[in-house]
Coordinates of C-alpha atoms in Angstrom, one line a residue:
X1 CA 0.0 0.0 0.0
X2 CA 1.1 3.4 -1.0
X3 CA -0.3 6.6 0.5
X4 CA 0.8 10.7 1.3
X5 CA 2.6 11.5 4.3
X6 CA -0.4 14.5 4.6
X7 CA -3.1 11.4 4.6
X8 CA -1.0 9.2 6.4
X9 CA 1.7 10.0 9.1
X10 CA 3.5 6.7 9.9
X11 CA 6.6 8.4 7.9
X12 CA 7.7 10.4 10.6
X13 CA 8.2 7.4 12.5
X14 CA 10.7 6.6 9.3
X15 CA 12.0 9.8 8.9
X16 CA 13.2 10.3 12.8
X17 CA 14.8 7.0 13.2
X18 CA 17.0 7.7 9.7
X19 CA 17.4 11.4 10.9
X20 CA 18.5 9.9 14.6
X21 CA 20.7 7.4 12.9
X22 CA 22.5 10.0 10.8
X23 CA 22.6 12.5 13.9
X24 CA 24.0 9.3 16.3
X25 CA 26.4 8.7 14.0
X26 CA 28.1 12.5 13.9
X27 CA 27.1 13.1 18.0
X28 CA 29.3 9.9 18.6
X29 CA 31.9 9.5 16.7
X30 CA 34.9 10.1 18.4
X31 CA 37.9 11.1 15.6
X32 CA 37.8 14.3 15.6
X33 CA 39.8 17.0 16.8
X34 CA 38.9 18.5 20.2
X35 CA 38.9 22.0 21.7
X36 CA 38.0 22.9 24.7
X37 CA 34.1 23.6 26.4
X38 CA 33.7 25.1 29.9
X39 CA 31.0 21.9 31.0
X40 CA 30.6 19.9 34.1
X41 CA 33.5 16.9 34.2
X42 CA 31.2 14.4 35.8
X43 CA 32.3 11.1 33.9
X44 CA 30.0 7.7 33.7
X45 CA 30.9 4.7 32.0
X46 CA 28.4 2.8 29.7
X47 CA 28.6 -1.3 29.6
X48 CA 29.6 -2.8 27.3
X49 CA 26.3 -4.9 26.8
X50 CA 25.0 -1.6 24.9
X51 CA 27.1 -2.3 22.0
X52 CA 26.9 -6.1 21.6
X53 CA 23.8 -7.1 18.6
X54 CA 20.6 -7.0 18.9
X55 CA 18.7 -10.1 18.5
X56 CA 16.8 -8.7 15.4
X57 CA 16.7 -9.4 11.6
X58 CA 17.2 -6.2 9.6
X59 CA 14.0 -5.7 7.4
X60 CA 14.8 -7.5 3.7
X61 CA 14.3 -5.3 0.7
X62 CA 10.6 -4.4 -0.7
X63 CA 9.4 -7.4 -2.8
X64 CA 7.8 -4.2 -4.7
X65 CA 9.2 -0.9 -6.5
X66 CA 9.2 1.7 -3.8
X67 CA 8.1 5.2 -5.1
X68 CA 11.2 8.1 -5.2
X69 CA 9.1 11.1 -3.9
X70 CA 10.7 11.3 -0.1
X71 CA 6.6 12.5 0.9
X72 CA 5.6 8.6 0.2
X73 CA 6.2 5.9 2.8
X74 CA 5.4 1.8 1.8
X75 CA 4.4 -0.1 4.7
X76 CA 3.2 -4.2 5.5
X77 CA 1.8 -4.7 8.8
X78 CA 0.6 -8.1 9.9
X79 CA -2.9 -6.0 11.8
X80 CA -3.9 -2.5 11.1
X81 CA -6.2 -1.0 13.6
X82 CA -8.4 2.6 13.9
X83 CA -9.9 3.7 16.8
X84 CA -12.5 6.0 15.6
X85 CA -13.0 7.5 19.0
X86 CA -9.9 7.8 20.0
X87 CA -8.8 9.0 16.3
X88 CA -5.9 6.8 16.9
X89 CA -4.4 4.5 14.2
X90 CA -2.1 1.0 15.0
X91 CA -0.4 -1.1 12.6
X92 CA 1.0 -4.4 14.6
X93 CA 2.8 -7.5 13.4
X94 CA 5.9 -7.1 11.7
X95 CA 5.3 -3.4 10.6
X96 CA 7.7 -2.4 8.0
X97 CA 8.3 0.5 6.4
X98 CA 10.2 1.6 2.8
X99 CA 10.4 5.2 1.4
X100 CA 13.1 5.0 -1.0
X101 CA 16.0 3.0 -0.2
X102 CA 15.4 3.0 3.4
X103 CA 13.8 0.4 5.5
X104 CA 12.2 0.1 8.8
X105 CA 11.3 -3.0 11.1
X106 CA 9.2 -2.6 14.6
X107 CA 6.4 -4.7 16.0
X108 CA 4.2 -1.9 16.4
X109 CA 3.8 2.0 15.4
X110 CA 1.0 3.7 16.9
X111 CA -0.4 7.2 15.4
X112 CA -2.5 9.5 17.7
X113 CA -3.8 11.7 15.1
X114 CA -5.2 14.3 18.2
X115 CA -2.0 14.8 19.7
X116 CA 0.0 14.6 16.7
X117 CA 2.6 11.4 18.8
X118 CA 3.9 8.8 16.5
X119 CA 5.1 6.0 18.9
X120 CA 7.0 3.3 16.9
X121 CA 7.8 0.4 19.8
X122 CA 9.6 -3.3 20.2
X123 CA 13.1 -4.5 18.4
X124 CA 12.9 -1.5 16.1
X125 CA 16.1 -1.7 13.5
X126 CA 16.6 1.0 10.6
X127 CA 19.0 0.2 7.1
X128 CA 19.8 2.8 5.3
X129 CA 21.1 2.5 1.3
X130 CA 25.0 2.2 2.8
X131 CA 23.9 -0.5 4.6
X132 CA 24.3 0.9 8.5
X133 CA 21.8 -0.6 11.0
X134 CA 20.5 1.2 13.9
X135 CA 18.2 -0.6 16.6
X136 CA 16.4 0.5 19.2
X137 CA 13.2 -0.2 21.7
X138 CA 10.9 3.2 21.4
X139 CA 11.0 6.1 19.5
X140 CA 8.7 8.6 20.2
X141 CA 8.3 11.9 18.1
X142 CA 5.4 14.5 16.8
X143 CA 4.3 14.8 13.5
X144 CA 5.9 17.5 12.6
X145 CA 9.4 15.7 12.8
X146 CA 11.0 18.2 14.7
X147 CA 10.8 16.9 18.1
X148 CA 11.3 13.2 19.4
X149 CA 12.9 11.5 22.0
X150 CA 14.6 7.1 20.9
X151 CA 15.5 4.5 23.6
X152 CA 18.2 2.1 24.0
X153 CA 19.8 3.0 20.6
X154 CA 22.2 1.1 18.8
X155 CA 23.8 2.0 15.5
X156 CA 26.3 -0.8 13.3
X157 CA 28.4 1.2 10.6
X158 CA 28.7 -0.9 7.9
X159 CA 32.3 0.6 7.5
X160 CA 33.1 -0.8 11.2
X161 CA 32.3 0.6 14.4
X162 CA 29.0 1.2 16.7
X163 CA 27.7 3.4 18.9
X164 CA 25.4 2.9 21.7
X165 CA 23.3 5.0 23.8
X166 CA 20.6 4.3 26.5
X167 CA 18.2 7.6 25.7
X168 CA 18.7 10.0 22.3
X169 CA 15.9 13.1 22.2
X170 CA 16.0 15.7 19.7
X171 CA 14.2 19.3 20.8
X172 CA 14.5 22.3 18.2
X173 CA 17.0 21.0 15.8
X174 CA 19.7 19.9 19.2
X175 CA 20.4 16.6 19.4
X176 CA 21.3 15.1 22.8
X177 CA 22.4 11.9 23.3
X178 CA 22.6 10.5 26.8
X179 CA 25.2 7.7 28.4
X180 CA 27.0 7.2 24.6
X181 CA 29.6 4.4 23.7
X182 CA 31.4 4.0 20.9
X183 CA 34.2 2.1 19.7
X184 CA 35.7 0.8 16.3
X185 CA 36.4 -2.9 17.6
X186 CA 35.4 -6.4 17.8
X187 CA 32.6 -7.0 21.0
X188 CA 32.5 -10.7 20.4
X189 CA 35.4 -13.1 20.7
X190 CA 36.4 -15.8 17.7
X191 CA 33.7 -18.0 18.7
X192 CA 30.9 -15.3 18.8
X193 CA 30.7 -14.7 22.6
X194 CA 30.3 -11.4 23.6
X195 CA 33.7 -9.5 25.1
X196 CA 34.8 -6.5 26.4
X197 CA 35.9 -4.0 23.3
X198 CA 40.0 -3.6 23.6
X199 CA 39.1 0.3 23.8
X200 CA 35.9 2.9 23.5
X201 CA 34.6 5.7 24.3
X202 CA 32.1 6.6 26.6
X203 CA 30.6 9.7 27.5
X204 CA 27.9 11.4 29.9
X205 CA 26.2 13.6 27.5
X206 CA 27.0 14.2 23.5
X207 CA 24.8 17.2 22.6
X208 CA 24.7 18.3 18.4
X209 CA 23.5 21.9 17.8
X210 CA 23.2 21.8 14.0
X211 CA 23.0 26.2 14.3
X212 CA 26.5 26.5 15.8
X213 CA 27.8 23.6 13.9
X214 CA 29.5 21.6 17.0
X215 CA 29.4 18.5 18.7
X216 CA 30.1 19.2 22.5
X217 CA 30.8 16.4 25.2
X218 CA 30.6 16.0 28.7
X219 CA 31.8 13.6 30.9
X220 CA 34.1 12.0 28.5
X221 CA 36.5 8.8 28.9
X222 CA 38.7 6.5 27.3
X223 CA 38.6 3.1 28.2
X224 CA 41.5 0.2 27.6
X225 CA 40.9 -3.7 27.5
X226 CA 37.8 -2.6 30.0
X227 CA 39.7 -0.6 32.2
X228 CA 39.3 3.4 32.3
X229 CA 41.9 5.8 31.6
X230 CA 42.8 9.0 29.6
X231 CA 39.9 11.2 30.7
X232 CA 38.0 13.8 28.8
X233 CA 36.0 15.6 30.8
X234 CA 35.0 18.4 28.7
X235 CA 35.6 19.0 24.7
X236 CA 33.9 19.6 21.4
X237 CA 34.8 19.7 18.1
X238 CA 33.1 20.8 14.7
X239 CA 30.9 18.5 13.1
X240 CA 30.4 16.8 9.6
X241 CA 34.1 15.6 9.3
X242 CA 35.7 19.6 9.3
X243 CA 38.1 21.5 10.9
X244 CA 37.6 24.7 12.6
X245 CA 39.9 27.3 14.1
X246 CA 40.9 27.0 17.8
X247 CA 43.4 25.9 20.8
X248 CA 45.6 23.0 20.1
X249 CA 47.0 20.8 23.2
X250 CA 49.6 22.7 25.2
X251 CA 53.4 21.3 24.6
X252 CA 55.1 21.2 28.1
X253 CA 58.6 20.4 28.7
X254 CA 61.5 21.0 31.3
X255 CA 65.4 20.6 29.7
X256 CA 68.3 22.3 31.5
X257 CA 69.6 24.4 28.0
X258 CA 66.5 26.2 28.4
X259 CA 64.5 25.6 31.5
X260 CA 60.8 25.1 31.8
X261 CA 59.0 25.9 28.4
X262 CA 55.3 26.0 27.6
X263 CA 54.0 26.4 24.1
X264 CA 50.2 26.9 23.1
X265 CA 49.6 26.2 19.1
X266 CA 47.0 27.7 17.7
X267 CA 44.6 26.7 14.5
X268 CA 43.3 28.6 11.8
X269 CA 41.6 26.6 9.2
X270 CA 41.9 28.8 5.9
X271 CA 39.8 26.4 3.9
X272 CA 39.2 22.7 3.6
X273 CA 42.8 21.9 1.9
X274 CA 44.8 25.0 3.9
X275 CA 45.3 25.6 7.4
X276 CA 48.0 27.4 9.3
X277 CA 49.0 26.6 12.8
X278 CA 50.7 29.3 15.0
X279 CA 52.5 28.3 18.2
X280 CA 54.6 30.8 20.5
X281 CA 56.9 29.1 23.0
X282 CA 58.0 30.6 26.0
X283 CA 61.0 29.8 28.1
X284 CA 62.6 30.6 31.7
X285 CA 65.9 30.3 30.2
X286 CA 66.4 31.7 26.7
X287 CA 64.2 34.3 25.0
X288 CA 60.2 33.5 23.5
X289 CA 60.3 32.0 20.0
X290 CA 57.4 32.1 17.5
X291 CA 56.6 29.0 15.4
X292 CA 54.2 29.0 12.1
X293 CA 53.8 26.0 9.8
X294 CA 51.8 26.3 6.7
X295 CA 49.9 23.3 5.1
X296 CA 48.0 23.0 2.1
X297 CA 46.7 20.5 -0.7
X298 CA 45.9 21.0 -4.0
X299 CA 44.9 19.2 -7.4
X300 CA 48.4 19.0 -8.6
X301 CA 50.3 18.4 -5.3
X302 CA 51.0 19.1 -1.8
X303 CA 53.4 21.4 0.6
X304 CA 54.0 22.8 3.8
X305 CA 56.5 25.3 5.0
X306 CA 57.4 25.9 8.5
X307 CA 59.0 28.6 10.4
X308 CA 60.7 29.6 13.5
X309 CA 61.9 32.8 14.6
X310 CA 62.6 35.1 17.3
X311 CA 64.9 38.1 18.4
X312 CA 68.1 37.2 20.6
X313 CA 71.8 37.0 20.8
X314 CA 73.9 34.2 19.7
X315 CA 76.5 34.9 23.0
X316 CA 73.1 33.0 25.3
X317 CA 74.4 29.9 23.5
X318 CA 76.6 27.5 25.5
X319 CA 79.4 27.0 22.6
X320 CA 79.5 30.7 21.6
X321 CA 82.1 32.7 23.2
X322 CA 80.9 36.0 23.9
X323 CA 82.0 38.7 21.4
X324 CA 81.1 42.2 20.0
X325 CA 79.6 40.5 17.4
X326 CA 77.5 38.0 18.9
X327 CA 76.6 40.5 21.8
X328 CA 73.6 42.0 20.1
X329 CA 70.1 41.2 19.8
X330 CA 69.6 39.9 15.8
X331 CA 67.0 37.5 14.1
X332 CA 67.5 33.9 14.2
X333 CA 65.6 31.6 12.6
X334 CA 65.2 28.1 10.6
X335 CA 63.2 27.9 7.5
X336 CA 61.9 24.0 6.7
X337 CA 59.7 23.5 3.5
X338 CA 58.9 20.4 1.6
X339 CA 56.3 19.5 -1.3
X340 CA 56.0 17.5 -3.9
X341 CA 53.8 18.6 -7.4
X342 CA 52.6 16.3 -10.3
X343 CA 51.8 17.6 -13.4
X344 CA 51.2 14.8 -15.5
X345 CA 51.1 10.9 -15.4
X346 CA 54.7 11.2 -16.3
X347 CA 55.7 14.6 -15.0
X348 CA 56.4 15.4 -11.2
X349 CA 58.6 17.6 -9.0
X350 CA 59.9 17.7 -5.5
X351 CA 61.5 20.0 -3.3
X352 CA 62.9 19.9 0.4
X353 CA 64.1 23.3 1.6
X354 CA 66.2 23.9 5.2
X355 CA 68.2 26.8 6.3
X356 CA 68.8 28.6 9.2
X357 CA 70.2 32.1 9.7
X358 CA 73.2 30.5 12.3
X359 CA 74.7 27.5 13.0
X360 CA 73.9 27.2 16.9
X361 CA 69.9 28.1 16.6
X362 CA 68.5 24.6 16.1
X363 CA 70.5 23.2 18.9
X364 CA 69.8 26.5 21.2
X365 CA 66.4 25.5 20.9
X366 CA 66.1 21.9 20.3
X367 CA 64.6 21.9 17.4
X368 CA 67.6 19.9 15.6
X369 CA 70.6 17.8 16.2
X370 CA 71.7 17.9 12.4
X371 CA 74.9 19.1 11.6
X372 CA 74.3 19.8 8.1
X373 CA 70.8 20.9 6.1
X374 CA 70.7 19.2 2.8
X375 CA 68.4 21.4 -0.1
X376 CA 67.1 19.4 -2.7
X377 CA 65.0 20.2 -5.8
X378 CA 64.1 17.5 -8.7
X379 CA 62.3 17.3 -11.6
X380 CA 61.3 13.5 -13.0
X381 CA 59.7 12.2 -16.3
X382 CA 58.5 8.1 -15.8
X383 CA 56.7 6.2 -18.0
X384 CA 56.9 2.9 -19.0
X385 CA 60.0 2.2 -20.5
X386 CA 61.9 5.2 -19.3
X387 CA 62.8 7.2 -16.9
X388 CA 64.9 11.1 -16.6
X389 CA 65.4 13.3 -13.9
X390 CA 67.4 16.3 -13.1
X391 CA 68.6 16.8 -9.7
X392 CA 70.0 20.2 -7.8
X393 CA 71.2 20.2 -3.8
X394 CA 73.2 22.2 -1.6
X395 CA 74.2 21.6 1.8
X396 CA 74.7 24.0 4.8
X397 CA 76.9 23.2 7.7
X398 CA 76.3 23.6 10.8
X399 CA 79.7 22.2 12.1
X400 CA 81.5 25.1 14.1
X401 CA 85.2 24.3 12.6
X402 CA 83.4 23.9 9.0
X403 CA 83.6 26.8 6.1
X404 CA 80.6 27.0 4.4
X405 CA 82.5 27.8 1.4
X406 CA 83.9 24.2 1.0
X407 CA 80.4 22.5 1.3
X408 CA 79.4 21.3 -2.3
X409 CA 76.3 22.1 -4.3
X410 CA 75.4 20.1 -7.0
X411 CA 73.8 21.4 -10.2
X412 CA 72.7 19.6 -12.6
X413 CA 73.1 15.9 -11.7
X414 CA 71.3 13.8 -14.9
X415 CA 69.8 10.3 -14.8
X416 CA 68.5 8.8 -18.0
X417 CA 67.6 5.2 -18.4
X418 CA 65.6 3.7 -21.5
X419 CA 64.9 -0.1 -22.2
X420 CA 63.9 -1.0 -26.1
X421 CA 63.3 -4.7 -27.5
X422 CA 65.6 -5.5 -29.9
X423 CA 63.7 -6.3 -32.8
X424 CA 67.0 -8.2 -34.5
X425 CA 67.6 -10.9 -31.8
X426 CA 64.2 -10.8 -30.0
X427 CA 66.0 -9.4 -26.6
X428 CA 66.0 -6.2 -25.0
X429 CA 68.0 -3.7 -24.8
X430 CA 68.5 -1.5 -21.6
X431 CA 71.0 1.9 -21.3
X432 CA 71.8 4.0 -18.6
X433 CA 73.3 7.7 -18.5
X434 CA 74.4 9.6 -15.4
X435 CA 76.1 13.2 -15.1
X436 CA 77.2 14.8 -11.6
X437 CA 78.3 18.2 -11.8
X438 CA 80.1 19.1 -8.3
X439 CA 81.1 23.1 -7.3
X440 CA 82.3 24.6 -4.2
X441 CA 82.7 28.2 -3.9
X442 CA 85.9 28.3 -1.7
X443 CA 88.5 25.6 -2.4
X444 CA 91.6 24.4 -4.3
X445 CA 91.5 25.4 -7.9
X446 CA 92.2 22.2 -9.9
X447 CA 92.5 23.5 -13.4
X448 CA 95.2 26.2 -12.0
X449 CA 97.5 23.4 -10.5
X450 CA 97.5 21.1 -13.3
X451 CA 98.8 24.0 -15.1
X452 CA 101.5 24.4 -13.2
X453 CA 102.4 21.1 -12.5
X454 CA 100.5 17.9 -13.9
X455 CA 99.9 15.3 -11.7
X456 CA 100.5 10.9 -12.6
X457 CA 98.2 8.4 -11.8
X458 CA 98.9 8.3 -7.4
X459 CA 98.7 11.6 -7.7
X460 CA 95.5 12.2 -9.3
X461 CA 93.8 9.1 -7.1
X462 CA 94.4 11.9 -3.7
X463 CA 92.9 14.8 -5.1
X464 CA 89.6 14.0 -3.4
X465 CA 86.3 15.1 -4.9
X466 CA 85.9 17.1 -7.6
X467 CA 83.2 17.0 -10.7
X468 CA 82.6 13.9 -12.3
X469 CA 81.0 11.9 -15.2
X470 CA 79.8 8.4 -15.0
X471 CA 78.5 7.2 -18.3
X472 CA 77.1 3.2 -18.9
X473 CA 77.2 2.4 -22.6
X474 CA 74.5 0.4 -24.3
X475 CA 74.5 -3.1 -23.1
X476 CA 72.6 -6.2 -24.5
X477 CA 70.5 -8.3 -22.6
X478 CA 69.3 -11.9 -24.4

């Protein structure tokens, strides 16, 4: 039978338990990020009995086309009752329900057509088309579908996971769930016994407020192999799967170079592929520093560039003796980018970026035990039977006895390689070419001294590095 949700109101019963399904699923789910909500810490821990199955068969599919307008609801009830003086309407017996590709099972939904209370009550279980399964005892709502209250509500994700909650009620639009579970594990053991999850989350009070876009919690906690730990007492995060801008979790550590530091990031999400973070760190033994890292994501590749900085001398360091010139207050900072770009199936590029403006500044601050920063940036053609790529680096030292000047930079170093059958003999036939070009800006000045005085073979084996070819002819593989 097919009728209008205006003649016929059973829907709503339909159209809460999908709309507290989808809502259960957002209010519970724990994997977002959290920021902080001044609400009462009280925790309270749900059993684990919530989340094991439900001894109910999910509702098959219609035997019969269902009808595409969302208005129209199908339904097959075993009984179907009307109390004329009453103006109350009960379908019994196996009621199910179908608008579109949704389905509903209960035993009974009753309609009080004076009051305007859908009731839909015993082993109730919802499918939606990605094939989720939500259960429950009693929902309750009006006809208007804003308001209703479900009890003892289970939801199975078909992508893994459940949540579990003894009392969901939705009032204006807010969607409060009470006593909530969830977790991504196992509840029953390899021979279908039920077991403790090995870790979930259970909270007090979940509460979605679809105007301000957050899901806030209250009296949060992580349990472990059934044992509680980690609490969360109070936090929220933005709902629907996005980020929004706010306080990230302190970083608190004591060293001895610089004392007791603190640092506070904070979040600001540009837009859904960009976001910039923002952390100052304070210390009670050097000067504050300021930290930014950049992130972002687009069609053709991704990046990030981070940043530190701050205003000191380079005399507070430990291995720098104390001179006119490192005396004064100057910027000193690091610079570490990265990213990688493709342009085509066969066309990428790659960069890594690190410098600093002295050589004691990552140490001073812990932010680095390297003792050289190695720059790279590469360009690379693939396909399927070849493969070419030019290569630039330079390094910059951070040893204290080092010159900068005798660091090498490499530009360009070449790698070809090609395979081809060999159409003759029926083999293949695979070359490989290679070019290293090595500079230095202060060292010896090979061509000068050969001038001078050429050098044998001993000779020429000590000169150390210098720039290079490496060539592998054509080889023949049958």
């Amino acid at each position: 039978m097919v009728v209008s949700r205006k003649a016929l109101l059973l829907s709503a019963a339909l159209g809460l338990c999908l709309a507290a399904q989808a809502r259960a699923q957002e209010t519970a789910d724990p994997r977002q990020t959290p920021a902080s909500q001044p609400v009462s810490p009280q925790t309270v821990d749900v059993p684990a009995a919530n989340l094991q199955d439900r001894p109910v068969e999910a509702p098959p599919p219609s035997t019969e086309a269902t009808s595409t307008n969302p208005d129209e609801v199908q339904f097959n009830a075993d009984q179907l009752d009307y109390d004329y003086e009453n103006d109350v309407v009960t379908a019994s017996g196996d009621v199910r329900l179908y608008r579109r590709s949704d389905r509903l099972r209960a035993e009974k939904i009753v309609w009080n057509r004076k009051t305007g209370k859908v009731v839909a009550e015993g082993n109730i279980v919802i499918v939606n088309p990605e094939g989720d399964a939500a259960y429950g005892d009693r929902i309750e709502l009006t006809d208007t579908l804003k308001d209703g209250a479900v009890e003892n509500m289970l939801v199975v994700l078909e992508a893994g996971g459940r949540i579990a909650a003894q009392r969901g009620q939705r009032d204006n639009g807010i969607i409060t769930v009470e006593n909530a579970a969830y977790t991504p594990c196992a509840v029953t053991d390899s021979n279908d016994c039920p077991k403790e999850p090995s870790w979930k989350i259970t909270a007090r009070r979940v509460v979605y407020d679809p105007n301000k876009k957050r899901i806030r919690y209250t009296g949060a906690r992580i349990s472990v192999f059934g044992i509680a730990s980690i609490p969360l007492p109070v936090f929220s995060h933005p709902a629907g799967g996005t980020s929004d801008d706010g306080f990230l979790t302190p970083d608190v550590r004591l060293d001895r170079t610089n004392g007791f530091q603190i640092a506070l990031p904070y979040f600001f999400s540009l837009a859904p592929n960009r976001d910039l973070t923002i952390t100052p760190r304070v210390f009670t033994e050097a000067l504050p520093m300021l930290q930014g890292e950049y992130r972002a994501v687009e069609s053709f590749g991704a990046y990030r560039v981070t940043g530190y900085g701050t205003y000191s001398r380079r005399a507070d360091d430990l291995t720098v003796p104390t001179t006119p010139a490192t005396s004064s207050n100057n910027f000193r900072g690091y610079l570490d980018a990265a990213g990688r770009f493709q342009f085509s199936p066969e066309w990428s590029a790659s960069a890594s970026i690190r410098l600093t403006t002295d050589r004691t500044f990552l140490r001073r601050y812990d932010i680095s035990r390297d003792d050289r920063l190695r720059n790279n940036v590469r360009l690379e053609h693939i396909d399927s039977d070849s493969y070419f790529s030019i290569n630039a680096w330079a390094v910059q030292t951070l040893r204290v006895g080092d010159r900068q000047g005798s660091q090498p930079f490499v530009l360009p170093e070449l790698d070809y390689r090609r395979r081809m059958d060999d159409g003759l003999l029926g083999g293949r036939l695979e070359f490989q070419l290679n070019t290293l070009a090595i500079g230095r800006s202060d060292g010896q000045d090979l061509a000068a001294r050969l001038r001078q005085r050429p050098l044998g073979p001993a000779q020429a084996n000590q000169l150390g590095p210098g720039s290079d070819l490496h060539c592998l002819w054509p080889r023949r593989r049958l």
